[in-house]
Amino acid sequence: MNIPIEYYIWLSAVLFSIGVLGVLYRRNAIIIFACIELMLNAVNLLMVAFSSKLHDANGQVFVFFIMAVAAAEVAVGLAILVMMYRKTKSVDIDILNRLKG
């Protein structure tokens, strides 16, 4: 079964758009992290699709590195969120300006 590359492009564009909208309109930091992950996965999907279409494994190797960086980002980001929650008892990003000095 051969799925046309256009389907992957459209799906990736939709997922990336949902991620962008989530980052722009949500105030919950955890949801923003999830939306960033959604955008990274949309890019990963597109890279794997093109890698498969072009019969070149470089895209898949690059996806592996993106996933490793995303995992590190989540680990650091969630640690920061836990510290923010302990300080403010909220994960609303509008409260971040209270954390000054």
Short mmCIF file of C-alpha atoms in Angstrom, two decimals:
data_model
loop_
_atom_site.label_atom_id
_atom_site.label_comp_id
_atom_site.label_asym_id
_atom_site.label_seq_id
_atom_site.Cartn_x
_atom_site.Cartn_y
_atom_site.Cartn_z
CA MET A 1 0.00 0.00 0.00
CA ASN A 2 1.50 3.26 -1.13
CA ILE A 3 0.18 6.42 0.51
CA PRO A 4 0.76 9.59 -1.53
CA ILE A 5 3.20 12.10 -0.05
CA GLU A 6 0.55 14.83 -0.23
CA TYR A 7 -1.43 13.14 2.53
CA TYR A 8 1.59 13.29 4.81
CA ILE A 9 2.17 16.93 3.96
CA TRP A 10 -1.44 17.86 4.75
CA LEU A 11 -1.49 15.88 7.97
CA SER A 12 1.79 17.42 9.05
CA ALA A 13 0.52 20.91 8.22
CA VAL A 14 -2.66 20.35 10.22
CA LEU A 15 -0.77 18.99 13.23
CA PHE A 16 1.73 21.85 13.09
CA SER A 17 -1.09 24.41 12.84
CA ILE A 18 -2.85 22.92 15.86
CA GLY A 19 0.42 23.15 17.76
CA VAL A 20 0.96 26.78 16.80
CA LEU A 21 -2.57 27.71 17.80
CA GLY A 22 -2.13 25.93 21.11
CA VAL A 23 1.07 27.81 21.86
CA LEU A 24 -0.45 31.15 20.91
CA TYR A 25 -3.80 30.88 22.65
CA ARG A 26 -3.33 28.72 25.74
CA ARG A 27 -2.11 29.97 29.10
CA ASN A 28 -1.38 26.62 30.74
CA ALA A 29 2.33 25.86 30.53
CA ILE A 30 1.82 22.10 30.35
CA ILE A 31 -0.53 22.46 27.38
CA ILE A 32 2.02 24.74 25.72
CA PHE A 33 4.67 22.05 26.15
CA ALA A 34 2.32 19.48 24.63
CA CYS A 35 1.69 21.79 21.67
CA ILE A 36 5.42 22.25 21.14
CA GLU A 37 5.80 18.48 21.11
CA LEU A 38 2.96 18.28 18.59
CA MET A 39 4.80 20.70 16.31
CA LEU A 40 8.03 18.71 16.62
CA ASN A 41 6.19 15.50 15.80
CA ALA A 42 4.57 17.12 12.77
CA VAL A 43 8.01 17.98 11.47
CA ASN A 44 9.21 14.46 12.29
CA LEU A 45 6.33 12.95 10.36
CA LEU A 46 7.16 15.03 7.33
CA MET A 47 10.84 14.17 7.51
CA VAL A 48 10.13 10.45 7.74
CA ALA A 49 7.67 10.67 4.86
CA PHE A 50 10.16 12.41 2.61
CA SER A 51 12.92 10.08 3.76
CA SER A 52 10.81 7.09 2.82
CA LYS A 53 9.77 8.65 -0.47
CA LEU A 54 13.34 9.47 -1.47
CA HIS A 55 14.76 6.18 -0.13
CA ASP A 56 17.28 8.07 1.99
CA ALA A 57 17.81 7.25 5.67
CA ASN A 58 19.31 10.63 6.59
CA GLY A 59 15.90 12.06 7.42
CA GLN A 60 15.14 9.21 9.80
CA VAL A 61 18.47 9.66 11.57
CA PHE A 62 17.74 13.37 11.93
CA VAL A 63 14.32 12.52 13.40
CA PHE A 64 16.06 10.39 16.01
CA PHE A 65 18.15 13.39 17.08
CA ILE A 66 15.07 15.64 17.14
CA MET A 67 13.33 13.15 19.44
CA ALA A 68 16.36 13.07 21.75
CA VAL A 69 16.45 16.87 21.94
CA ALA A 70 12.68 16.98 22.53
CA ALA A 71 12.99 14.50 25.38
CA ALA A 72 15.72 16.61 26.97
CA GLU A 73 13.61 19.74 26.48
CA VAL A 74 10.65 18.12 28.20
CA ALA A 75 12.78 16.97 31.12
CA VAL A 76 14.21 20.44 31.69
CA GLY A 77 10.91 22.18 31.00
CA LEU A 78 8.92 20.01 33.37
CA ALA A 79 11.51 20.55 36.09
CA ILE A 80 11.12 24.29 35.63
CA LEU A 81 7.33 23.92 35.73
CA VAL A 82 7.47 21.94 38.95
CA MET A 83 9.59 24.64 40.53
CA MET A 84 7.20 27.30 39.22
CA TYR A 85 4.23 25.40 40.62
CA ARG A 86 5.87 25.07 44.02
CA LYS A 87 6.44 28.82 44.10
CA THR A 88 3.12 30.07 42.69
CA LYS A 89 0.71 27.08 43.03
CA SER A 90 -0.27 27.58 39.38
CA VAL A 91 0.99 26.70 35.89
CA ASP A 92 -0.50 29.80 34.27
CA ILE A 93 2.18 31.54 32.22
CA ASP A 94 0.80 34.98 33.08
CA ILE A 95 2.02 34.44 36.63
CA LEU A 96 5.62 34.08 35.49
CA ASN A 97 6.27 37.80 35.93
CA ARG A 98 5.85 37.26 39.68
CA LEU A 99 9.01 35.18 39.70
CA LYS A 100 11.27 38.19 39.23
CA GLY A 101 14.05 38.53 41.79
#
